[in-house]
């Protein structure tokens, strides 16, 4: 009734930007057409290790902008300094600018950290959405912790460049789908052009295991007249699988088992849990299962009923990664309310706005603004600076990368978005986007609009809406 144990053991593509075109003659060992700058150190034995190397940038000062730092702070007429891929300083108009910095006039504009999507399927369910590209669900067994989302990611997906240009997305977590109780490992990416997924892989980011509650697993496998076909079956299969993982960890010299390696990583605290779950009662049961087996849930995803147990989620330090207003598309989404995010935040629990959608990822700022407005209508007034954290630092923390990105703090990655207006306005969009201090998008420079290799020569090539 549990999982089936599994033992044992290119076409050159290039997402083109002006930067990559200019550097086309310099190919690094990582497979990314750019010079080697600040390679991430990795353990020699780490499989499929990140080969990410930041694109070259110049010391930059954004001056005169309204700054949201991602951690709840706001500075009017502020200055952000970054160089060598890192934030150097953030402050008011009196912040000293070192010699040699390129100045960017931010007057009338806004600055935020790079936007982070904690729940994306770009690359695994890429555009165009055809069966040949459907690689997000290994729906052949209710538990498949042995699969890794990165082994399905297609770096040519036009969705990556759309997310960058339209949404200011600088980092994103790619998750397996929710057909299975245990869907496999996630991968966190920097949203940069690369010929390989390893060249996008966020250096040092921990893995997560995607799990799923409720309707999806029991529908998929119940429809095949096998277990699980009920919610109690979901939990029984999960528990038996965790017991199998405990037994594996207790063996002195276990045989190589890549599924059990993932589960052992969870139980030892090295791999995080991202749990698809809608209903409040099921989330509470999952927290009890986590207590039973000694692991921790980092975030419940979709979590449309988190407002019912916000205090419980706060006390367990579990984030809710939610939509602003998706509702009613299946029974377990029936009790969704647009005030969900505001009610969770009002109880002191962690809110993250996510997309789960190739279009929604381009407008996470607008989704956050909608959720803020829904709270305001019921009397919960949440500051703009706090709302920005829903799509920056809160997401980073729930992904295990909050110590290096998600907020504008000295020493953190220079992942920065300059907006042409208030980012919580429907009329605003990214004007410039930097990733690790390198300009990856500039609205005013057509040469700096990234185009997927897949789009070249096709109608709408590199279209920015």
Tab-separated table of C-alpha atoms in Angstrom:
chain	number	residue	atom	x	y	z
A	1	UNK	CA	0.000	0.000	0.000
A	2	UNK	CA	3.024	2.268	0.316
A	3	UNK	CA	5.527	3.369	-2.271
A	4	UNK	CA	7.414	0.966	-4.520
A	5	UNK	CA	11.073	1.089	-3.441
A	6	UNK	CA	13.459	1.799	-6.275
A	7	UNK	CA	17.039	0.751	-5.561
A	8	UNK	CA	20.368	1.441	-7.206
A	9	UNK	CA	21.572	3.529	-8.698
A	10	UNK	CA	22.114	18.716	-25.935
A	11	UNK	CA	20.951	20.664	-28.143
A	12	UNK	CA	22.781	23.887	-27.258
A	13	UNK	CA	20.155	26.426	-26.308
A	14	UNK	CA	20.570	30.001	-25.252
A	15	UNK	CA	18.118	32.498	-23.858
A	16	UNK	CA	19.380	35.660	-25.484
A	17	UNK	CA	19.777	39.026	-23.850
A	18	UNK	CA	21.933	41.901	-24.900
A	19	UNK	CA	24.411	40.874	-22.246
A	20	UNK	CA	24.676	37.325	-23.516
A	21	UNK	CA	24.923	38.447	-27.129
A	22	UNK	CA	27.752	40.794	-26.240
A	23	UNK	CA	29.559	37.974	-24.480
A	24	UNK	CA	28.868	35.258	-27.026
A	25	UNK	CA	32.529	34.575	-27.532
A	26	UNK	CA	33.182	33.701	-23.883
A	27	UNK	CA	31.842	30.300	-22.845
A	28	UNK	CA	32.420	29.208	-19.265
A	29	UNK	CA	32.745	25.639	-18.062
A	30	UNK	CA	29.261	25.889	-16.563
A	31	UNK	CA	27.596	25.859	-19.957
A	32	UNK	CA	26.445	29.485	-19.662
A	33	UNK	CA	27.714	31.840	-22.334
A	34	UNK	CA	29.305	34.426	-20.082
A	35	UNK	CA	32.642	34.945	-18.343
A	36	UNK	CA	33.247	33.151	-15.075
A	37	UNK	CA	32.469	35.513	-12.195
A	38	UNK	CA	32.037	34.441	-8.588
A	39	UNK	CA	31.380	30.745	-9.073
A	40	UNK	CA	29.445	29.176	-6.224
A	41	UNK	CA	31.540	26.692	-4.243
A	42	UNK	CA	29.942	23.246	-4.186
A	43	UNK	CA	30.851	19.931	-2.672
A	44	UNK	CA	32.525	17.678	-5.217
A	45	UNK	CA	30.176	14.815	-4.423
A	46	UNK	CA	26.970	16.860	-4.768
A	47	UNK	CA	24.979	15.494	-7.726
A	48	UNK	CA	23.599	17.970	-10.257
A	49	UNK	CA	25.335	20.787	-8.404
A	50	UNK	CA	24.668	24.418	-9.213
A	51	UNK	CA	26.995	25.905	-11.807
A	52	UNK	CA	25.382	29.329	-11.504
A	53	UNK	CA	27.695	32.265	-12.082
A	54	UNK	CA	26.432	35.795	-11.847
A	55	UNK	CA	26.413	37.946	-14.926
A	56	UNK	CA	28.860	40.876	-14.805
A	57	UNK	CA	27.547	44.136	-13.405
A	58	UNK	CA	28.865	47.549	-12.435
A	59	UNK	CA	28.764	49.382	-9.081
A	60	UNK	CA	25.362	51.072	-9.053
A	61	UNK	CA	23.549	53.708	-6.996
A	62	UNK	CA	19.787	54.108	-7.350
A	63	UNK	CA	18.978	57.554	-5.970
A	64	UNK	CA	15.815	59.486	-5.158
A	65	UNK	CA	13.415	56.543	-5.116
A	66	UNK	CA	10.892	55.346	-2.551
A	67	UNK	CA	12.408	52.159	-1.189
A	68	UNK	CA	10.597	49.167	0.268
A	69	UNK	CA	13.324	47.040	1.823
A	70	UNK	CA	11.277	43.806	1.916
A	71	UNK	CA	11.573	43.508	5.691
A	72	UNK	CA	8.799	45.994	6.487
A	73	UNK	CA	10.815	49.182	6.103
A	74	UNK	CA	10.216	52.141	3.792
A	75	UNK	CA	12.560	55.020	2.916
A	76	UNK	CA	11.403	58.026	0.912
A	77	UNK	CA	13.934	59.773	-1.329
A	78	UNK	CA	16.248	56.867	-0.605
A	79	UNK	CA	19.466	55.439	-1.996
A	80	UNK	CA	20.445	51.851	-2.698
A	81	UNK	CA	24.063	50.942	-3.362
A	82	UNK	CA	25.246	47.643	-4.784
A	83	UNK	CA	28.490	46.314	-6.216
A	84	UNK	CA	30.179	42.975	-6.889
A	85	UNK	CA	26.811	41.252	-6.799
A	86	UNK	CA	25.883	42.396	-3.281
A	87	UNK	CA	23.951	45.190	-1.629
A	88	UNK	CA	26.495	47.611	-0.181
A	89	UNK	CA	24.173	50.004	1.616
A	90	UNK	CA	20.657	51.404	1.841
A	91	UNK	CA	19.655	54.733	3.307
A	92	UNK	CA	18.352	58.226	2.763
A	93	UNK	CA	19.450	60.973	0.402
A	94	UNK	CA	22.485	61.649	2.601
A	95	UNK	CA	23.963	58.156	2.083
A	96	UNK	CA	27.437	58.671	0.651
A	97	UNK	CA	27.963	57.284	-2.860
A	98	UNK	CA	31.483	55.970	-3.477
A	99	UNK	CA	33.412	57.114	-6.512
A	100	UNK	CA	32.926	55.063	-9.664
A	101	UNK	CA	29.274	54.147	-9.078
A	102	UNK	CA	26.819	54.417	-11.972
A	103	UNK	CA	23.870	56.547	-10.852
A	104	UNK	CA	20.311	55.579	-11.766
A	105	UNK	CA	17.721	58.309	-11.207
A	106	UNK	CA	14.854	56.857	-9.185
A	107	UNK	CA	12.904	60.081	-8.776
A	108	UNK	CA	9.183	59.301	-8.778
A	109	UNK	CA	9.934	55.596	-8.880
A	110	UNK	CA	9.986	52.761	-6.348
A	111	UNK	CA	12.592	50.141	-5.456
A	112	UNK	CA	11.930	46.687	-4.002
A	113	UNK	CA	13.957	43.522	-3.598
A	114	UNK	CA	13.590	41.092	-6.469
A	115	UNK	CA	10.182	39.416	-6.444
A	116	UNK	CA	10.231	35.733	-5.429
A	117	UNK	CA	7.651	33.107	-6.364
A	118	UNK	CA	7.585	30.209	-3.911
A	119	UNK	CA	5.258	28.087	-6.061
A	120	UNK	CA	5.933	27.870	-9.778
A	121	UNK	CA	5.864	25.159	-12.431
A	122	UNK	CA	7.758	27.086	-15.106
A	123	UNK	CA	10.029	24.771	-17.030
A	124	UNK	CA	8.162	21.665	-15.847
A	125	UNK	CA	4.873	22.826	-17.401
A	126	UNK	CA	6.305	25.264	-19.930
A	127	UNK	CA	4.748	27.238	-22.748
A	128	UNK	CA	3.435	26.141	-25.182
A	129	UNK	CA	1.221	23.978	-22.968
A	130	UNK	CA	1.155	20.736	-24.905
A	131	UNK	CA	1.305	17.111	-23.793
A	132	UNK	CA	4.920	16.851	-24.904
A	133	UNK	CA	5.804	19.504	-22.300
A	134	UNK	CA	3.768	18.031	-19.422
A	135	UNK	CA	6.597	17.002	-17.097
A	136	UNK	CA	5.509	18.095	-13.620
A	137	UNK	CA	3.663	15.024	-12.271
A	138	UNK	CA	5.222	11.558	-12.101
A	139	UNK	CA	1.716	10.173	-11.534
A	140	UNK	CA	2.705	6.509	-11.475
A	141	UNK	CA	2.846	5.920	-7.724
A	142	UNK	CA	1.317	7.870	-4.825
A	143	UNK	CA	4.773	8.488	-3.347
A	144	UNK	CA	7.634	9.435	-5.660
A	145	UNK	CA	10.201	11.227	-3.472
A	146	UNK	CA	12.898	9.903	-5.801
A	147	UNK	CA	12.066	12.370	-8.604
A	148	UNK	CA	13.646	15.837	-8.793
A	149	UNK	CA	11.797	18.717	-10.465
A	150	UNK	CA	15.033	20.058	-11.954
A	151	UNK	CA	15.300	17.010	-14.195
A	152	UNK	CA	12.197	18.221	-16.034
A	153	UNK	CA	13.012	21.946	-16.178
A	154	UNK	CA	13.299	23.299	-19.742
A	155	UNK	CA	15.412	26.470	-19.583
A	156	UNK	CA	13.989	27.679	-22.904
A	157	UNK	CA	10.507	28.142	-21.413
A	158	UNK	CA	9.396	31.639	-22.528
A	159	UNK	CA	7.694	31.956	-19.156
A	160	UNK	CA	11.009	32.709	-17.456
A	161	UNK	CA	11.659	35.869	-19.452
A	162	UNK	CA	8.006	36.957	-19.187
A	163	UNK	CA	8.212	36.575	-15.400
A	164	UNK	CA	11.366	38.681	-15.335
A	165	UNK	CA	10.165	41.507	-17.566
A	166	UNK	CA	6.541	41.716	-16.472
A	167	UNK	CA	6.793	40.627	-12.843
A	168	UNK	CA	10.302	41.472	-11.656
A	169	UNK	CA	10.826	37.811	-10.690
A	170	UNK	CA	14.458	37.217	-9.734
A	171	UNK	CA	14.147	33.850	-7.936
A	172	UNK	CA	11.541	31.108	-8.029
A	173	UNK	CA	10.917	27.638	-6.660
A	174	UNK	CA	9.913	25.005	-9.194
A	175	UNK	CA	7.757	22.302	-7.623
A	176	UNK	CA	6.496	18.953	-8.894
A	177	UNK	CA	2.737	18.775	-9.319
A	178	UNK	CA	0.205	17.620	-6.743
A	179	UNK	CA	-0.982	14.280	-8.161
A	180	UNK	CA	1.101	12.415	-5.593
A	181	UNK	CA	1.213	12.484	-1.814
A	182	UNK	CA	4.983	12.894	-2.129
A	183	UNK	CA	5.701	14.455	-5.489
A	184	UNK	CA	9.478	14.804	-5.349
A	185	UNK	CA	12.141	17.417	-4.757
A	186	UNK	CA	11.748	21.062	-5.696
A	187	UNK	CA	14.486	23.232	-7.153
A	188	UNK	CA	15.113	26.925	-6.532
A	189	UNK	CA	16.334	28.938	-9.515
A	190	UNK	CA	17.796	32.336	-10.226
A	191	UNK	CA	15.768	33.754	-13.115
A	192	UNK	CA	18.656	34.160	-15.533
A	193	UNK	CA	19.254	32.950	-19.093
A	194	UNK	CA	21.161	29.685	-19.160
A	195	UNK	CA	21.568	26.708	-21.436
A	196	UNK	CA	21.271	24.293	-18.490
A	197	UNK	CA	19.123	24.086	-15.408
A	198	UNK	CA	22.285	23.802	-13.302
A	199	UNK	CA	23.282	27.206	-14.625
A	200	UNK	CA	20.070	28.635	-13.145
A	201	UNK	CA	20.215	26.701	-9.887
A	202	UNK	CA	20.283	29.009	-6.859
A	203	UNK	CA	23.647	28.398	-5.139
A	204	UNK	CA	23.283	26.955	-1.660
A	205	UNK	CA	19.467	26.809	-1.682
A	206	UNK	CA	18.108	23.817	0.231
A	207	UNK	CA	15.878	21.294	-1.451
A	208	UNK	CA	12.238	20.917	-0.486
A	209	UNK	CA	9.986	17.876	-0.751
A	210	UNK	CA	6.637	18.633	-2.351
A	211	UNK	CA	3.761	16.906	-0.577
A	212	UNK	CA	0.018	17.047	-1.278
A	213	UNK	CA	-3.143	16.573	0.757
A	214	UNK	CA	-6.721	16.119	-0.157
A	215	UNK	CA	-8.540	15.727	-3.407
A	216	UNK	CA	-5.749	15.388	-5.940
A	217	UNK	CA	-3.981	12.198	-4.752
A	218	UNK	CA	-7.191	10.414	-3.823
A	219	UNK	CA	-8.785	11.336	-7.160
A	220	UNK	CA	-5.770	10.248	-9.242
A	221	UNK	CA	-5.246	6.900	-7.511
A	222	UNK	CA	-8.836	6.224	-6.477
A	223	UNK	CA	-9.688	6.622	-10.151
A	224	UNK	CA	-7.350	3.691	-10.789
A	225	UNK	CA	-9.071	1.613	-8.080
A	226	UNK	CA	-6.023	1.637	-5.859
A	227	UNK	CA	-4.921	3.216	-2.609
A	228	UNK	CA	-5.289	6.006	-1.666
A	229	UNK	CA	-8.878	6.681	-2.621
A	230	UNK	CA	-9.853	8.548	0.546
A	231	UNK	CA	-8.334	11.134	2.842
A	232	UNK	CA	-7.739	8.451	5.463
A	233	UNK	CA	-5.946	6.479	2.768
A	234	UNK	CA	-3.776	9.526	2.066
A	235	UNK	CA	-2.603	9.628	5.649
A	236	UNK	CA	-2.118	5.868	5.914
A	237	UNK	CA	0.172	5.794	2.866
A	238	UNK	CA	2.092	8.822	4.129
A	239	UNK	CA	2.622	7.316	7.568
A	240	UNK	CA	3.739	3.944	6.214
A	241	UNK	CA	6.210	5.712	3.956
A	242	UNK	CA	7.649	7.766	6.837
A	243	UNK	CA	8.006	4.545	8.862
A	244	UNK	CA	9.891	2.993	5.954
A	245	UNK	CA	12.174	6.046	5.912
A	246	UNK	CA	12.851	5.712	9.648
A	247	UNK	CA	13.751	2.058	9.166
A	248	UNK	CA	16.064	2.981	6.285
A	249	UNK	CA	17.827	5.565	8.449
A	250	UNK	CA	18.287	2.980	11.214
A	251	UNK	CA	20.208	0.623	8.928
A	252	UNK	CA	23.978	0.740	9.342
A	253	UNK	CA	24.791	0.278	5.654
A	254	UNK	CA	21.582	0.633	3.651
A	255	UNK	CA	21.495	-0.024	-0.080
A	256	UNK	CA	21.419	3.084	-2.251
A	257	UNK	CA	17.802	4.281	-2.530
A	258	UNK	CA	17.280	7.748	-3.958
A	259	UNK	CA	13.694	7.928	-2.694
A	260	UNK	CA	14.786	7.127	0.848
A	261	UNK	CA	17.674	9.600	0.570
A	262	UNK	CA	15.145	12.389	0.050
A	263	UNK	CA	12.960	11.267	2.956
A	264	UNK	CA	15.995	10.858	5.212
A	265	UNK	CA	16.965	14.398	4.251
A	266	UNK	CA	13.582	15.613	5.457
A	267	UNK	CA	13.755	13.704	8.740
A	268	UNK	CA	17.285	14.970	9.397
A	269	UNK	CA	16.221	18.577	8.765
A	270	UNK	CA	18.253	19.102	5.584
A	271	UNK	CA	15.289	19.099	3.181
A	272	UNK	CA	12.257	21.329	3.734
A	273	UNK	CA	8.575	20.473	3.257
A	274	UNK	CA	6.308	22.445	0.923
A	275	UNK	CA	2.814	20.999	1.416
A	276	UNK	CA	-0.079	21.498	-1.027
A	277	UNK	CA	-3.144	21.615	1.252
A	278	UNK	CA	-6.472	23.456	1.125
A	279	UNK	CA	-8.602	22.564	4.156
A	280	UNK	CA	-7.906	23.736	7.689
A	281	UNK	CA	-8.668	20.339	9.229
A	282	UNK	CA	-6.165	18.606	6.957
A	283	UNK	CA	-3.469	21.171	7.661
A	284	UNK	CA	-3.957	20.534	11.377
A	285	UNK	CA	-3.664	16.782	10.803
A	286	UNK	CA	-0.492	17.255	8.773
A	287	UNK	CA	1.035	19.223	11.651
A	288	UNK	CA	0.239	16.272	13.915
A	289	UNK	CA	1.836	13.878	11.426
A	290	UNK	CA	4.914	16.098	11.323
A	291	UNK	CA	5.089	15.883	15.118
A	292	UNK	CA	4.725	12.105	14.950
A	293	UNK	CA	7.693	11.674	12.632
A	294	UNK	CA	9.834	14.614	13.679
A	295	UNK	CA	9.844	16.845	10.617
A	296	UNK	CA	8.713	20.432	10.070
A	297	UNK	CA	6.376	21.917	7.473
A	298	UNK	CA	7.840	25.108	6.029
A	299	UNK	CA	4.722	26.244	4.182
A	300	UNK	CA	1.243	25.126	3.265
A	301	UNK	CA	0.549	25.992	-0.361
A	302	UNK	CA	-2.806	27.254	-1.659
A	303	UNK	CA	-4.014	27.028	1.955
A	304	UNK	CA	-7.360	28.659	1.208
A	305	UNK	CA	-8.633	27.885	4.720
A	306	UNK	CA	-5.567	29.065	6.646
A	307	UNK	CA	-7.660	31.905	8.057
A	308	UNK	CA	-9.483	29.312	10.186
A	309	UNK	CA	-6.284	28.162	11.942
A	310	UNK	CA	-4.017	31.197	11.574
A	311	UNK	CA	-3.093	31.116	15.272
A	312	UNK	CA	-2.070	27.460	15.003
A	313	UNK	CA	0.069	28.202	11.954
A	314	UNK	CA	1.657	31.154	13.741
A	315	UNK	CA	2.508	29.057	16.788
A	316	UNK	CA	4.057	26.371	14.576
A	317	UNK	CA	5.926	28.949	12.459
A	318	UNK	CA	4.368	27.693	9.244
A	319	UNK	CA	3.850	30.047	6.293
A	320	UNK	CA	0.746	30.080	4.118
A	321	UNK	CA	1.516	30.487	0.419
A	322	UNK	CA	-1.803	31.649	-0.997
A	323	UNK	CA	-3.569	33.234	-3.944
A	324	UNK	CA	-5.373	36.527	-3.561
A	325	UNK	CA	-8.785	35.263	-4.624
A	326	UNK	CA	-8.856	31.892	-6.391
A	327	UNK	CA	-12.073	30.196	-5.332
A	328	UNK	CA	-14.510	27.380	-5.987
A	329	UNK	CA	-12.765	25.494	-8.778
A	330	UNK	CA	-13.084	22.293	-6.740
A	331	UNK	CA	-14.845	21.330	-3.519
A	332	UNK	CA	-11.868	21.855	-1.217
A	333	UNK	CA	-11.585	25.420	-2.558
A	334	UNK	CA	-15.220	26.200	-1.691
A	335	UNK	CA	-14.478	27.960	1.610
A	336	UNK	CA	-11.815	30.209	0.078
A	337	UNK	CA	-12.301	33.882	0.885
A	338	UNK	CA	-10.453	36.916	-0.540
A	339	UNK	CA	-9.682	38.136	2.986
A	340	UNK	CA	-7.585	35.014	3.702
A	341	UNK	CA	-4.145	36.670	3.468
A	342	UNK	CA	-5.179	39.664	5.561
A	343	UNK	CA	-6.662	37.476	8.297
A	344	UNK	CA	-3.546	35.302	8.424
A	345	UNK	CA	-1.307	38.393	8.623
A	346	UNK	CA	-3.558	39.955	11.278
A	347	UNK	CA	-2.980	36.908	13.505
A	348	UNK	CA	0.779	37.373	13.237
A	349	UNK	CA	1.310	34.389	10.944
A	350	UNK	CA	3.467	34.316	7.817
A	351	UNK	CA	1.839	35.200	4.472
A	352	UNK	CA	3.334	34.497	1.051
A	353	UNK	CA	1.561	35.314	-2.206
A	354	UNK	CA	2.296	32.663	-4.825
A	355	UNK	CA	1.313	32.086	-8.448
A	356	UNK	CA	1.029	28.382	-9.419
A	357	UNK	CA	0.454	29.862	-12.862
A	358	UNK	CA	2.539	31.100	-15.796
A	359	UNK	CA	0.426	34.266	-16.032
A	360	UNK	CA	0.016	34.934	-12.322
A	361	UNK	CA	3.793	34.901	-11.826
A	362	UNK	CA	3.932	37.999	-14.033
A	363	UNK	CA	1.678	39.927	-11.657
A	364	UNK	CA	2.442	38.867	-8.089
A	365	UNK	CA	2.658	42.550	-7.129
A	366	UNK	CA	-0.934	43.048	-8.268
A	367	UNK	CA	-2.087	39.883	-6.497
A	368	UNK	CA	-0.526	41.126	-3.257
A	369	UNK	CA	-2.265	44.483	-3.718
A	370	UNK	CA	-5.622	42.764	-4.235
A	371	UNK	CA	-5.196	40.764	-1.030
A	372	UNK	CA	-4.264	43.955	0.828
A	373	UNK	CA	-7.364	45.739	-0.504
A	374	UNK	CA	-9.639	42.852	0.495
A	375	UNK	CA	-8.302	43.117	4.043
A	376	UNK	CA	-8.808	46.868	4.089
A	377	UNK	CA	-12.451	46.455	3.126
A	378	UNK	CA	-13.027	44.401	6.288
A	379	UNK	CA	-11.123	46.834	8.484
A	380	UNK	CA	-7.640	45.271	8.452
A	381	UNK	CA	-5.207	47.946	7.281
A	382	UNK	CA	-1.840	46.467	6.345
A	383	UNK	CA	1.047	48.791	5.502
A	384	UNK	CA	2.391	48.722	1.962
A	385	UNK	CA	5.875	47.892	3.240
A	386	UNK	CA	4.528	44.779	4.986
A	387	UNK	CA	2.622	43.685	1.886
A	388	UNK	CA	5.841	43.836	-0.150
A	389	UNK	CA	7.328	41.276	2.269
A	390	UNK	CA	4.625	38.810	1.137
A	391	UNK	CA	6.350	38.552	-2.259
A	392	UNK	CA	9.964	39.014	-1.134
A	393	UNK	CA	11.384	38.167	2.293
A	394	UNK	CA	8.579	35.905	3.531
A	395	UNK	CA	8.893	33.803	0.400
A	396	UNK	CA	12.674	33.678	0.728
A	397	UNK	CA	12.486	32.539	4.345
A	398	UNK	CA	9.964	29.803	3.552
A	399	UNK	CA	12.344	28.573	0.827
A	400	UNK	CA	15.387	28.599	3.111
A	401	UNK	CA	17.169	31.451	1.298
A	402	UNK	CA	16.130	34.396	3.455
A	403	UNK	CA	19.648	34.858	4.778
A	404	UNK	CA	20.971	35.772	1.312
A	405	UNK	CA	18.068	37.350	-0.581
A	406	UNK	CA	14.532	38.680	-0.168
A	407	UNK	CA	15.425	42.036	1.413
A	408	UNK	CA	17.684	44.972	0.694
A	409	UNK	CA	20.349	44.567	3.351
A	410	UNK	CA	24.103	45.019	3.165
A	411	UNK	CA	25.783	41.759	2.188
A	412	UNK	CA	22.721	40.188	0.575
A	413	UNK	CA	22.433	39.416	-3.122
A	414	UNK	CA	21.768	42.520	-5.194
A	415	UNK	CA	18.440	41.266	-6.564
A	416	UNK	CA	16.669	44.577	-7.147
A	417	UNK	CA	13.648	45.902	-9.049
A	418	UNK	CA	13.140	49.550	-10.037
A	419	UNK	CA	9.419	50.091	-10.671
A	420	UNK	CA	8.098	52.951	-12.797
A	421	UNK	CA	5.457	53.632	-10.144
A	422	UNK	CA	3.989	52.246	-6.948
A	423	UNK	CA	4.479	48.447	-7.182
A	424	UNK	CA	1.087	47.948	-5.534
A	425	UNK	CA	-0.625	49.802	-8.379
A	426	UNK	CA	-2.072	47.984	-11.375
A	427	UNK	CA	-0.545	50.681	-13.581
A	428	UNK	CA	3.061	50.002	-12.526
A	429	UNK	CA	5.567	47.604	-13.973
A	430	UNK	CA	9.282	46.872	-13.670
A	431	UNK	CA	11.485	49.458	-15.337
A	432	UNK	CA	14.796	47.767	-14.566
A	433	UNK	CA	15.667	44.445	-12.942
A	434	UNK	CA	19.064	43.490	-11.536
A	435	UNK	CA	20.031	39.945	-10.493
A	436	UNK	CA	23.183	39.750	-8.400
A	437	UNK	CA	23.889	43.332	-9.432
A	438	UNK	CA	23.704	42.719	-13.190
A	439	UNK	CA	21.059	44.407	-15.322
A	440	UNK	CA	18.886	41.635	-16.711
A	441	UNK	CA	16.013	43.825	-17.975
A	442	UNK	CA	15.631	47.473	-18.943
A	443	UNK	CA	12.241	48.669	-20.160
A	444	UNK	CA	13.846	51.583	-21.995
A	445	UNK	CA	16.415	49.491	-23.842
A	446	UNK	CA	14.977	47.048	-26.394
A	447	UNK	CA	18.373	45.334	-26.499
A	448	UNK	CA	17.897	44.354	-22.850
A	449	UNK	CA	14.615	42.513	-23.297
A	450	UNK	CA	15.320	38.798	-22.939
A	451	UNK	CA	14.056	36.452	-25.618
A	452	UNK	CA	13.863	32.689	-25.245
A	453	UNK	CA	15.689	30.786	-27.949
A	454	UNK	CA	12.443	28.886	-28.535
A	455	UNK	CA	10.721	32.149	-29.529
A	456	UNK	CA	13.283	33.301	-32.076
A	457	UNK	CA	11.701	33.849	-35.475
A	458	UNK	CA	8.157	33.325	-34.190
A	459	UNK	CA	5.323	35.897	-34.034
A	460	UNK	CA	5.313	37.743	-30.728
A	461	UNK	CA	9.015	37.066	-30.155
A	462	UNK	CA	10.004	38.573	-26.796
A	463	UNK	CA	6.630	40.286	-26.493
A	464	UNK	CA	6.218	42.263	-23.282
A	465	UNK	CA	2.592	42.975	-22.397
